[in-house]
Amino acid sequence: MASAPIIKLPASAAQFSPLSLIRMLWLHKVAILVIWVIAASITAAVVYTLPVQYSAEVEILVTPQEIPEKMVQSVVVTNIQDRLATIEAQILSAAQLQKVIDDFGLYKKERKTKIPEEILQIMRAAISVKLEKGWTGNQPGAFLVSYTGDDPAVVTQVANRVGNLFIEENFRTRTSQVQETTEFLGTLLDDAKKRLDDSEAAIAAYKLKNNGELPEQIGVIAGTVSRLQTEQSTNRDAIARAEQAKMTIQNSLEVANSALQSLLDRPETAPVTVVRPDAPGLKQKAVPKESEVLEGQLAALRERGEGEQHPDVKHLKLAIAAAKDEEARAEQAAKAAPPVTPAPAPEAPKVAVANPPAQPPPGKPVERPEVVAARERVRTIQEQIDALDMEITTRTANQDKLAQAVEEAQARLTNVPVREQEIAKILRDHGNIEGEYQALLAKASTAKVSSDMEFRQKSERFTMTDGARPGKPVNPASAVYNLMGSVIGLALGCAFALGKEFHQGRLLGAWELPDEVLVLARVPQISPSRGPMGLPIWSRWSRTRRIAVVSSVLLPLLGLLAAARVYLVR
């Protein structure tokens, strides 16, 4: 009998269709179920052994500044997110966290096996900060601070401590920034004050050095020049008047000297005719007196319009008074002499002859009264001339001083534009320094007010709404982990079924054959004898093979679950 030809299937024709996949899973449903149950059970056991983690959180509100910013501007202008990040970094520093760990006795077990840096990393991972946006400006209106740990009571206390640390650190940061700003502005203000004082001292020294040539003194300088020129003209006129008066008095001196010389040349024995005002029948010779001459000069000055305060008028008044005094003394001396009866003479009128003076003491000649009076007059006139000479000398020296003063004043007036340019530069620099000082003074004042506002906690601050309360356990997430273990077990069962089918390399149904293959007949499936477990796949395997298969599946699964537990604990 001839054998039937062998049909070779193309290698690329065999493939899994959805129907083949469903049949494959159905054929290995018992193995998949077993692996699934084992994996889920192991996962549940591992999750059950994991320590329970509790979380507590506190809500901290960002309270805005109570005083309107238009009235008091805060010095702290740092963005809240940036400041919060800085505060978080400071709180999570090693010193702060180590103090919290020591105060609450945290991580006692971990301290036995881990170094301090690892403990700090665990503590940092257990603390979280979450921002909550506010209603305006997209700025944080509050933020949540949470802590996760094993003991719910300790977790609550630690969460409250961390929240208070945020509040305290924010206050300390703001006050520190305000103090540093105030101190910095104070240093700049002191430096500006010193430079302002130096500038004012330089201005004062410059004005003191150039006093009399400053721009603001130009009116005074011009007035001084005009006054000095007026005094110069007045002094020049006074010199001219004094010289004129001197010439007049010199003429009087010549007359007085001539009269004195005549008296001296007259012999003492010659009779002297004294014209007495009470002598009857005698005619007096009209000889002008010195006082009369001076009065004539005074009248001439007054006719020229000179007032009573004019220097020449005053001088002539004094000269007239002195001349009248001398004349009065001469008349008194003449009246005091005893009358002497002269020798009779024919044709001579009856006159009163003065008796010869009394005999002088031996060795001392006595002058006649008229000679004494003449000498006194000459002396008085000479004194007047000397006084005029002194006045002329004084006024001439004063005239030179006035000329020098006028020259100096005009020189100062000429230097005013130069001083104006110099003082303008000094004042410009002084104005810049003063403006800088005023600006720093205003900023320092604002910083001081802001500092007072910060210390009185009227500015932006953190406030805790309620204390932390222990919530539900957060770790481990039993439902999630159990679901993950169940999914992994189901995946392992399906993977086992796929591997088994690929290893056997059999057809699961006629639908896997190519279209050109002719199916002659269908043979029903003959089930093999069942083993102890009632599973066909186990009936053909030895005990050693069964243990090896179970170990190859369970050991990787257990390793994976152990690694997950270690990761979750960390």
Coordinates of C-alpha atoms in Angstrom, one line a residue:
M1 CA 0.0 0.0 0.0
A2 CA 1.4 3.3 -1.0
S3 CA 1.9 5.9 1.7
A4 CA 0.2 9.4 1.5
P5 CA 2.4 12.3 0.5
I6 CA 3.7 14.5 3.3
I7 CA 2.5 18.1 3.2
K8 CA 5.0 20.7 4.3
L9 CA 3.6 23.9 5.8
P10 CA 5.3 27.1 5.0
A11 CA 7.3 28.4 8.0
S12 CA 5.7 31.9 7.9
A13 CA 2.2 30.5 7.8
A14 CA 2.0 29.4 11.5
Q15 CA 0.9 32.3 13.7
F16 CA -1.3 33.0 16.7
S17 CA -4.7 34.4 16.1
P18 CA -7.0 35.7 18.9
L19 CA -8.8 32.4 18.8
S20 CA -5.5 30.5 19.3
L21 CA -4.6 32.8 22.2
I22 CA -7.9 32.2 23.9
R23 CA -7.6 28.4 23.4
M24 CA -4.1 28.5 24.7
L25 CA -5.2 30.3 27.9
W26 CA -8.1 27.9 28.2
L27 CA -5.9 24.8 27.9
H28 CA -3.6 26.2 30.7
K29 CA -6.3 27.7 32.8
V30 CA -5.4 25.7 35.9
A31 CA -1.7 26.6 35.7
I32 CA -2.5 30.2 35.2
L33 CA -4.9 30.2 38.1
V34 CA -2.4 28.5 40.4
I35 CA 0.4 31.0 39.5
W36 CA -2.0 33.9 39.9
V37 CA -3.2 32.8 43.4
I38 CA 0.4 32.1 44.6
A39 CA 1.6 35.5 43.4
A40 CA -1.3 37.4 44.9
S41 CA -0.9 35.5 48.2
I42 CA 2.8 36.2 48.4
T43 CA 2.1 39.9 47.7
A44 CA -0.6 40.1 50.4
A45 CA 1.8 38.5 52.9
V46 CA 4.6 40.9 52.0
V47 CA 2.3 43.9 52.2
Y48 CA 1.0 42.7 55.6
T49 CA 4.5 42.6 57.0
L50 CA 5.3 46.1 55.9
P51 CA 5.3 48.8 58.7
V52 CA 2.3 51.1 58.7
Q53 CA 3.1 54.8 57.8
Y54 CA 1.0 57.7 59.1
S55 CA 1.0 61.2 57.8
A56 CA 0.0 64.5 59.5
E57 CA -0.1 67.9 57.8
V58 CA -0.6 71.5 58.9
E59 CA -2.0 74.4 56.8
I60 CA -0.1 77.7 57.0
L61 CA -1.8 80.8 55.7
V62 CA 0.2 83.6 54.0
T63 CA -1.4 86.6 55.8
P64 CA -0.9 89.8 53.7
Q65 CA 0.4 93.1 55.2
E66 CA -2.2 94.8 57.5
I67 CA -1.0 98.4 56.8
P68 CA -1.7 99.7 53.3
E69 CA 1.4 99.6 51.1
K70 CA 0.7 103.2 50.0
M71 CA 1.3 104.4 53.5
V72 CA 4.2 102.0 54.5
Q73 CA 6.3 100.3 51.9
S74 CA 7.9 97.0 53.0
V75 CA 11.6 96.5 52.5
V76 CA 11.1 92.8 51.9
V77 CA 10.1 92.5 48.3
T78 CA 11.2 88.9 47.7
N79 CA 8.7 86.7 45.8
I80 CA 6.9 84.4 48.2
Q81 CA 7.8 81.3 46.2
D82 CA 11.5 82.2 46.3
R83 CA 11.4 83.0 50.0
L84 CA 9.5 79.8 50.8
A85 CA 12.1 77.8 48.9
T86 CA 14.8 79.5 50.8
I87 CA 13.1 78.8 54.1
E88 CA 12.5 75.2 53.2
A89 CA 16.2 74.8 52.4
Q90 CA 17.1 76.3 55.8
I91 CA 14.6 74.1 57.7
L92 CA 15.8 71.0 55.9
S93 CA 19.4 71.7 56.7
A94 CA 21.3 69.2 58.8
A95 CA 21.4 71.3 62.0
Q96 CA 17.6 71.9 62.0
L97 CA 16.6 68.3 61.2
Q98 CA 19.1 66.8 63.6
K99 CA 17.7 68.9 66.4
V100 CA 14.1 67.7 65.6
I101 CA 15.4 64.1 65.4
D102 CA 17.1 64.4 68.8
D103 CA 14.1 66.1 70.4
F104 CA 11.6 63.5 69.4
G105 CA 13.9 60.5 69.3
L106 CA 13.1 59.6 65.7
Y107 CA 14.6 56.7 63.7
K108 CA 16.0 54.7 66.6
K109 CA 16.2 51.5 64.6
E110 CA 17.7 53.1 61.6
R111 CA 20.4 54.7 63.7
K112 CA 21.8 51.3 64.5
T113 CA 22.5 50.5 60.9
K114 CA 22.7 53.8 59.0
I115 CA 25.0 56.7 59.1
P116 CA 23.7 60.2 60.1
E117 CA 23.6 61.4 56.6
E118 CA 21.3 58.6 55.5
I119 CA 19.0 59.3 58.5
L120 CA 18.8 63.0 57.4
Q121 CA 17.9 61.9 53.9
I122 CA 15.1 59.7 55.2
M123 CA 13.9 62.7 57.3
R124 CA 14.0 65.0 54.3
A125 CA 12.0 62.5 52.2
A126 CA 9.4 62.3 54.9
I127 CA 8.7 66.1 54.9
S128 CA 6.8 67.6 52.0
V129 CA 5.6 71.2 51.2
K130 CA 2.7 71.8 48.9
L131 CA 1.6 75.2 47.7
E132 CA -2.0 76.3 47.4
K133 CA -2.8 79.2 45.0
G134 CA -4.6 82.2 46.3
W135 CA -7.5 84.1 44.8
T136 CA -5.6 87.1 43.5
G137 CA -2.4 87.5 41.5
N138 CA -1.9 83.8 41.3
Q139 CA 0.2 84.1 44.4
P140 CA 0.2 81.4 47.1
G141 CA -2.5 82.0 49.7
A142 CA -1.4 79.1 51.8
F143 CA 0.8 76.0 51.8
L144 CA 0.6 72.6 53.4
V145 CA 3.5 71.0 55.4
S146 CA 3.2 67.3 56.0
Y147 CA 5.3 64.7 57.7
T148 CA 5.2 60.9 57.5
G149 CA 6.3 58.4 60.2
D150 CA 5.4 55.3 62.1
D151 CA 3.9 56.7 65.4
P152 CA 0.8 58.8 64.8
A153 CA 1.3 60.9 68.0
V154 CA 4.9 61.6 67.2
V155 CA 4.0 62.4 63.5
T156 CA 1.5 65.0 64.7
Q157 CA 4.1 66.6 67.0
V158 CA 6.8 66.7 64.4
A159 CA 4.4 68.2 61.8
N160 CA 3.5 70.9 64.3
R161 CA 7.2 71.5 65.0
V162 CA 8.0 71.8 61.3
G163 CA 5.1 74.2 60.7
N164 CA 6.3 76.4 63.6
L165 CA 9.8 76.3 62.2
F166 CA 8.4 77.7 58.9
I167 CA 6.7 80.5 60.8
E168 CA 9.7 81.3 63.0
E169 CA 12.1 81.1 60.1
N170 CA 10.0 83.4 58.0
F171 CA 9.8 86.0 60.8
R172 CA 13.6 85.6 61.4
T173 CA 14.3 85.9 57.6
R174 CA 12.2 89.0 57.2
T175 CA 13.5 90.8 60.3
S176 CA 17.1 89.8 59.4
Q177 CA 16.6 91.2 55.9
V178 CA 15.1 94.4 57.3
Q179 CA 17.9 94.8 59.9
E180 CA 20.6 94.2 57.3
T181 CA 18.9 96.8 55.0
T182 CA 18.6 99.3 57.8
E183 CA 22.2 98.8 58.8
F184 CA 23.4 99.1 55.2
L185 CA 21.4 102.3 54.7
G186 CA 22.7 103.6 58.0
T187 CA 26.3 103.0 56.9
L188 CA 25.7 104.7 53.6
L189 CA 23.9 107.6 55.4
D190 CA 26.8 108.1 57.8
D191 CA 29.2 108.2 54.9
A192 CA 27.0 110.7 53.0
K193 CA 26.7 112.8 56.2
K194 CA 30.4 112.8 56.6
R195 CA 30.9 113.9 53.0
L196 CA 28.2 116.5 53.4
D197 CA 29.9 117.9 56.5
D198 CA 33.2 118.0 54.7
S199 CA 31.5 119.8 51.8
E200 CA 29.9 122.3 54.1
A201 CA 33.2 122.8 55.9
A202 CA 35.0 123.4 52.5
I203 CA 32.3 125.9 51.5
A204 CA 32.7 127.7 54.9
A205 CA 36.5 127.8 54.5
Y206 CA 36.2 129.0 50.9
K207 CA 33.9 131.8 52.0
L208 CA 36.1 132.8 54.9
K209 CA 39.1 132.8 52.7
N210 CA 37.5 134.9 50.0
N211 CA 35.4 137.0 52.2
G212 CA 34.7 140.3 50.4
E213 CA 34.9 138.8 46.9
L214 CA 31.8 136.5 47.0
P215 CA 29.0 136.9 44.4
E216 CA 26.4 137.6 47.1
Q217 CA 28.6 140.5 48.3
I218 CA 28.8 142.3 45.0
G219 CA 26.2 144.9 46.2
V220 CA 28.1 145.5 49.4
I221 CA 31.4 145.8 47.5
A222 CA 29.9 148.2 45.0
G223 CA 28.4 150.2 47.9
T224 CA 31.8 150.2 49.6
V225 CA 33.5 151.5 46.5
S226 CA 30.9 154.3 46.2
R227 CA 31.2 155.2 49.8
L228 CA 35.0 155.3 49.7
Q229 CA 35.0 157.5 46.7
T230 CA 32.5 159.8 48.4
E231 CA 34.7 159.9 51.5
Q232 CA 37.7 160.5 49.2
S233 CA 36.0 163.5 47.6
T234 CA 34.8 164.9 51.0
N235 CA 38.3 164.4 52.5
R236 CA 39.8 166.2 49.5
D237 CA 37.5 169.1 49.9
A238 CA 38.3 169.2 53.7
I239 CA 42.0 169.4 52.9
A240 CA 41.4 172.3 50.5
R241 CA 39.3 174.1 53.1
A242 CA 42.0 173.5 55.8
E243 CA 44.7 174.8 53.6
Q244 CA 42.6 177.9 52.8
A245 CA 41.9 178.4 56.5
K246 CA 45.6 177.9 57.2
M247 CA 46.5 180.7 54.7
T248 CA 44.0 183.0 56.4
I249 CA 45.3 182.3 59.9
Q250 CA 48.8 182.7 58.7
N251 CA 47.9 186.2 57.6
S252 CA 46.6 186.8 61.1
L253 CA 49.8 185.4 62.5
E254 CA 51.8 187.8 60.5
V255 CA 49.7 190.7 61.8
A256 CA 50.1 189.4 65.4
N257 CA 53.9 189.0 65.0
S258 CA 54.1 192.5 63.6
A259 CA 52.2 193.9 66.6
L260 CA 54.3 191.9 69.0
Q261 CA 57.5 193.2 67.3
S262 CA 56.2 196.7 67.5
L263 CA 55.6 196.3 71.3
L264 CA 59.0 194.8 71.7
D265 CA 60.7 197.6 69.8
R266 CA 58.9 200.3 71.8
P267 CA 61.0 201.5 74.8
E268 CA 59.7 200.7 78.2
T269 CA 60.0 204.3 79.4
A270 CA 57.7 205.6 76.7
P271 CA 54.3 206.4 77.8
V272 CA 51.7 203.9 76.8
T273 CA 48.4 205.1 75.7
V274 CA 45.8 202.7 76.7
V275 CA 42.5 203.2 75.1
R276 CA 39.9 202.5 77.8
P277 CA 36.3 202.0 76.8
D278 CA 35.2 204.2 79.7
A279 CA 37.6 207.1 78.9
P280 CA 35.3 210.0 78.0
G281 CA 36.0 212.2 75.1
L282 CA 38.5 209.8 73.4
K283 CA 38.1 208.2 70.0
Q284 CA 39.0 204.6 69.7
K285 CA 40.9 203.4 66.6
A286 CA 39.0 200.8 64.7
V287 CA 41.4 197.9 64.8
P288 CA 39.8 194.6 63.9
K289 CA 40.2 191.9 66.5
E290 CA 41.1 188.3 65.8
S291 CA 37.7 187.1 66.8
E292 CA 36.1 189.5 64.4
V293 CA 38.3 188.3 61.6
L294 CA 37.4 184.7 62.3
E295 CA 33.7 185.6 62.6
G296 CA 34.0 187.2 59.1
Q297 CA 35.4 183.9 57.8
L298 CA 32.5 182.0 59.5
A299 CA 30.0 184.3 57.9
A300 CA 31.6 183.7 54.5
L301 CA 31.3 179.9 54.9
R302 CA 27.7 180.2 55.9
E303 CA 27.0 182.4 52.9
R304 CA 28.5 179.6 50.7
G305 CA 25.8 177.3 52.1
E306 CA 27.9 175.3 54.6
G307 CA 25.9 173.8 57.5
E308 CA 26.6 173.9 61.2
Q309 CA 27.9 170.3 61.0
H310 CA 30.6 171.2 58.4
P311 CA 34.1 170.6 59.8
D312 CA 35.4 174.1 58.8
V313 CA 32.4 175.7 60.5
K314 CA 33.0 173.7 63.7
H315 CA 36.7 174.6 63.6
L316 CA 36.1 178.3 63.1
K317 CA 33.6 178.3 66.0
L318 CA 36.3 176.8 68.3
A319 CA 38.9 179.3 67.0
I320 CA 36.5 182.2 67.6
A321 CA 35.7 181.0 71.2
A322 CA 39.5 180.7 71.9
A323 CA 40.2 184.2 70.5
K324 CA 37.4 185.7 72.5
D325 CA 38.8 184.1 75.7
E326 CA 42.3 185.5 75.0
E327 CA 40.9 188.9 74.3
A328 CA 38.8 188.8 77.5
R329 CA 41.9 187.8 79.5
A330 CA 43.9 190.6 77.9
E331 CA 41.2 193.1 78.8
Q332 CA 41.0 191.8 82.3
A333 CA 44.8 192.1 82.6
A334 CA 44.7 195.7 81.3
K335 CA 41.9 196.6 83.7
A336 CA 43.7 195.2 86.7
A337 CA 46.7 197.5 86.2
P338 CA 46.5 200.6 88.5
P339 CA 46.0 203.9 86.7
V340 CA 49.0 206.3 86.6
T341 CA 48.8 210.1 86.3
P342 CA 51.1 211.1 83.5
A343 CA 53.3 214.2 83.5
P344 CA 51.5 217.3 82.3
A345 CA 52.1 218.2 78.8
P346 CA 50.7 221.0 76.8
E347 CA 48.4 220.4 73.8
A348 CA 48.2 216.7 74.9
P349 CA 44.8 215.3 75.5
K350 CA 44.0 213.9 78.8
V351 CA 44.8 210.2 78.7
A352 CA 45.1 207.5 81.2
V353 CA 48.7 206.3 81.5
A354 CA 49.4 203.0 83.0
N355 CA 51.7 203.0 85.9
P356 CA 55.0 201.2 85.4
P357 CA 54.9 197.7 86.5
A358 CA 56.1 196.8 90.0
Q359 CA 59.7 196.2 90.4
P360 CA 60.5 192.7 89.4
P361 CA 62.4 190.4 91.6
P362 CA 66.2 190.7 91.2
G363 CA 67.5 188.7 88.1
K364 CA 64.0 188.2 86.5
P365 CA 62.7 190.8 83.9
V366 CA 59.0 191.4 83.8
E367 CA 57.2 192.0 80.5
R368 CA 54.6 194.5 80.0
P369 CA 51.0 193.2 80.0
E370 CA 50.4 194.3 76.4
V371 CA 53.5 192.3 75.3
V372 CA 52.2 189.3 77.2
A373 CA 48.8 189.6 75.6
A374 CA 50.5 189.9 72.2
R375 CA 52.6 186.9 72.8
E376 CA 49.6 184.9 73.9
R377 CA 47.8 185.9 70.8
V378 CA 50.7 184.8 68.6
R379 CA 50.8 181.5 70.5
T380 CA 47.1 180.9 70.0
I381 CA 47.3 181.7 66.3
Q382 CA 50.3 179.4 66.0
E383 CA 48.4 176.6 67.8
Q384 CA 45.6 177.0 65.3
I385 CA 48.1 176.8 62.4
D386 CA 49.7 173.7 64.0
A387 CA 46.2 172.1 64.4
L388 CA 45.4 172.8 60.8
D389 CA 48.8 171.3 59.8
M390 CA 48.0 168.3 61.8
E391 CA 44.6 168.1 60.3
I392 CA 46.0 168.5 56.8
T393 CA 48.6 165.8 57.5
T394 CA 46.0 163.4 58.9
R395 CA 43.6 164.0 56.1
T396 CA 46.4 163.6 53.5
A397 CA 47.3 160.2 55.1
N398 CA 43.7 159.3 55.2
Q399 CA 43.4 160.3 51.6
D400 CA 46.1 157.8 50.7
K401 CA 44.4 155.1 52.8
L402 CA 41.1 155.8 51.0
A403 CA 42.8 155.6 47.6
Q404 CA 44.3 152.3 48.6
A405 CA 41.0 151.1 50.0
V406 CA 39.2 152.1 46.7
E407 CA 41.8 150.2 44.7
E408 CA 41.4 147.1 46.9
A409 CA 37.6 147.3 46.7
Q410 CA 37.7 147.6 42.9
A411 CA 40.1 144.6 42.8
R412 CA 37.6 142.6 44.9
L413 CA 34.9 143.7 42.6
T414 CA 36.9 142.5 39.6
N415 CA 37.5 139.1 41.3
V416 CA 33.8 138.5 41.9
P417 CA 33.2 136.6 38.5
V418 CA 36.2 134.3 39.2
R419 CA 34.9 133.5 42.7
E420 CA 31.4 133.0 41.2
Q421 CA 32.7 130.3 38.9
E422 CA 34.7 128.6 41.7
I423 CA 31.9 128.7 44.2
A424 CA 29.4 127.4 41.5
K425 CA 31.5 124.2 41.1
I426 CA 31.8 123.7 44.9
L427 CA 28.0 124.3 45.3
R428 CA 27.2 121.9 42.4
D429 CA 29.2 119.1 44.1
H430 CA 27.6 120.1 47.4
G431 CA 24.2 119.9 45.8
N432 CA 24.9 116.4 44.5
I433 CA 26.1 115.2 47.9
E434 CA 23.1 116.8 49.6
G435 CA 20.7 115.2 47.2
E436 CA 22.3 111.8 47.8
Y437 CA 22.1 112.4 51.5
Q438 CA 18.4 113.4 51.4
A439 CA 17.6 110.3 49.2
L440 CA 19.4 108.0 51.7
L441 CA 17.8 109.7 54.6
A442 CA 14.3 109.1 53.1
K443 CA 15.2 105.4 52.4
A444 CA 16.6 105.0 55.9
S445 CA 13.5 106.4 57.4
T446 CA 11.3 104.0 55.3
A447 CA 13.5 101.1 56.3
K448 CA 13.1 102.1 60.0
V449 CA 9.3 102.2 59.7
S450 CA 9.4 98.9 57.8
S451 CA 11.6 97.4 60.6
D452 CA 9.1 98.6 63.3
M453 CA 6.3 97.1 61.2
E454 CA 8.1 93.7 60.9
F455 CA 8.9 93.5 64.6
R456 CA 5.3 94.3 65.5
Q457 CA 4.2 91.6 63.0
K458 CA 2.0 94.0 61.0
S459 CA 3.6 92.9 57.7
E460 CA 3.2 89.8 55.6
R461 CA 3.5 86.8 57.8
F462 CA 2.8 83.0 58.1
T463 CA 0.0 81.9 60.5
M464 CA -1.0 78.3 61.3
T465 CA -4.8 77.7 61.0
D466 CA -5.0 74.5 63.1
G467 CA -2.6 72.1 64.6
A468 CA -1.7 68.9 62.8
R469 CA -4.1 65.9 63.3
P470 CA -3.1 62.3 62.6
G471 CA -4.9 61.0 59.5
K472 CA -5.3 57.6 57.9
P473 CA -2.4 55.4 57.2
V474 CA -0.8 56.3 53.9
N475 CA 1.9 53.6 53.6
P476 CA 1.8 50.9 52.6
A477 CA -1.1 51.3 50.1
S478 CA -2.4 47.8 50.5
A479 CA -5.0 47.8 47.8
V480 CA -2.5 49.2 45.2
Y481 CA 0.2 46.7 46.2
N482 CA -2.2 43.8 46.2
L483 CA -3.5 44.8 42.9
M484 CA 0.0 45.0 41.5
G485 CA 0.9 41.6 42.9
S486 CA -2.3 40.1 41.4
V487 CA -1.5 41.6 38.0
I488 CA 2.0 40.4 38.1
G489 CA 0.8 36.9 39.0
L490 CA -1.7 36.9 36.1
A491 CA 1.0 38.1 33.8
L492 CA 3.4 35.3 35.0
G493 CA 0.7 32.6 34.4
C494 CA 0.0 33.9 30.9
A495 CA 3.7 34.0 30.2
F496 CA 4.0 30.4 31.4
A497 CA 1.2 29.3 29.1
L498 CA 2.8 31.1 26.1
G499 CA 6.2 29.5 26.8
K500 CA 4.6 26.1 27.1
E501 CA 2.8 26.3 23.8
F502 CA 5.9 27.7 22.0
H503 CA 8.0 24.9 23.5
Q504 CA 5.5 22.2 22.3
G505 CA 5.1 23.7 18.8
R506 CA 1.7 22.3 18.1
L507 CA -1.4 23.4 16.4
L508 CA -4.3 24.6 18.5
G509 CA -6.8 24.5 15.7
A510 CA -7.5 24.1 12.0
W511 CA -7.7 27.9 11.7
E512 CA -3.9 28.0 12.1
L513 CA -3.4 26.1 8.8
P514 CA -2.9 27.9 5.5
D515 CA -5.8 28.2 3.1
E516 CA -4.2 25.8 0.6
V517 CA -4.1 22.9 3.1
L518 CA -7.0 20.5 2.7
V519 CA -8.5 19.1 5.9
L520 CA -9.5 15.5 5.4
A521 CA -10.9 14.7 8.8
R522 CA -11.1 15.9 12.4
V523 CA -10.0 13.6 15.2
P524 CA -11.5 14.4 18.7
Q525 CA -9.0 15.1 21.5
I526 CA -8.2 12.2 23.7
S527 CA -7.4 13.3 27.2
P528 CA -4.5 11.6 28.9
S529 CA -4.8 9.9 32.2
R530 CA -4.9 12.4 35.1
G531 CA -2.2 12.4 37.7
P532 CA -2.5 13.0 41.5
M533 CA -3.5 16.6 41.1
G534 CA -6.0 16.0 38.3
L535 CA -3.9 18.1 35.9
P536 CA -2.8 16.7 32.6
I537 CA 0.4 18.6 32.5
W538 CA 1.5 17.3 35.8
S539 CA 0.8 13.7 35.0
R540 CA 3.6 13.4 32.5
W541 CA 6.2 15.2 34.7
S542 CA 8.4 13.7 37.3
R543 CA 8.6 15.2 40.8
T544 CA 12.0 16.7 40.1
R545 CA 10.7 18.5 37.0
R546 CA 7.7 19.8 38.9
I547 CA 9.9 21.3 41.7
A548 CA 12.2 22.9 39.2
V549 CA 9.2 24.5 37.3
V550 CA 7.7 25.8 40.5
S551 CA 11.0 27.1 41.8
S552 CA 11.8 28.8 38.5
V553 CA 8.5 30.7 38.8
L554 CA 8.3 31.4 42.5
L555 CA 11.9 32.4 43.3
P556 CA 12.0 35.3 40.8
L557 CA 8.6 36.4 42.0
L558 CA 9.7 36.3 45.7
G559 CA 12.9 38.2 44.8
L560 CA 10.8 40.9 43.0
L561 CA 8.5 41.2 46.0
A562 CA 11.3 41.4 48.5
A563 CA 13.0 44.2 46.4
A564 CA 9.7 46.1 46.3
R565 CA 9.4 45.8 50.1
V566 CA 12.9 47.1 50.7
Y567 CA 12.2 50.0 48.3
L568 CA 9.0 50.9 50.0
V569 CA 10.5 50.7 53.5
R570 CA 13.3 53.1 52.5

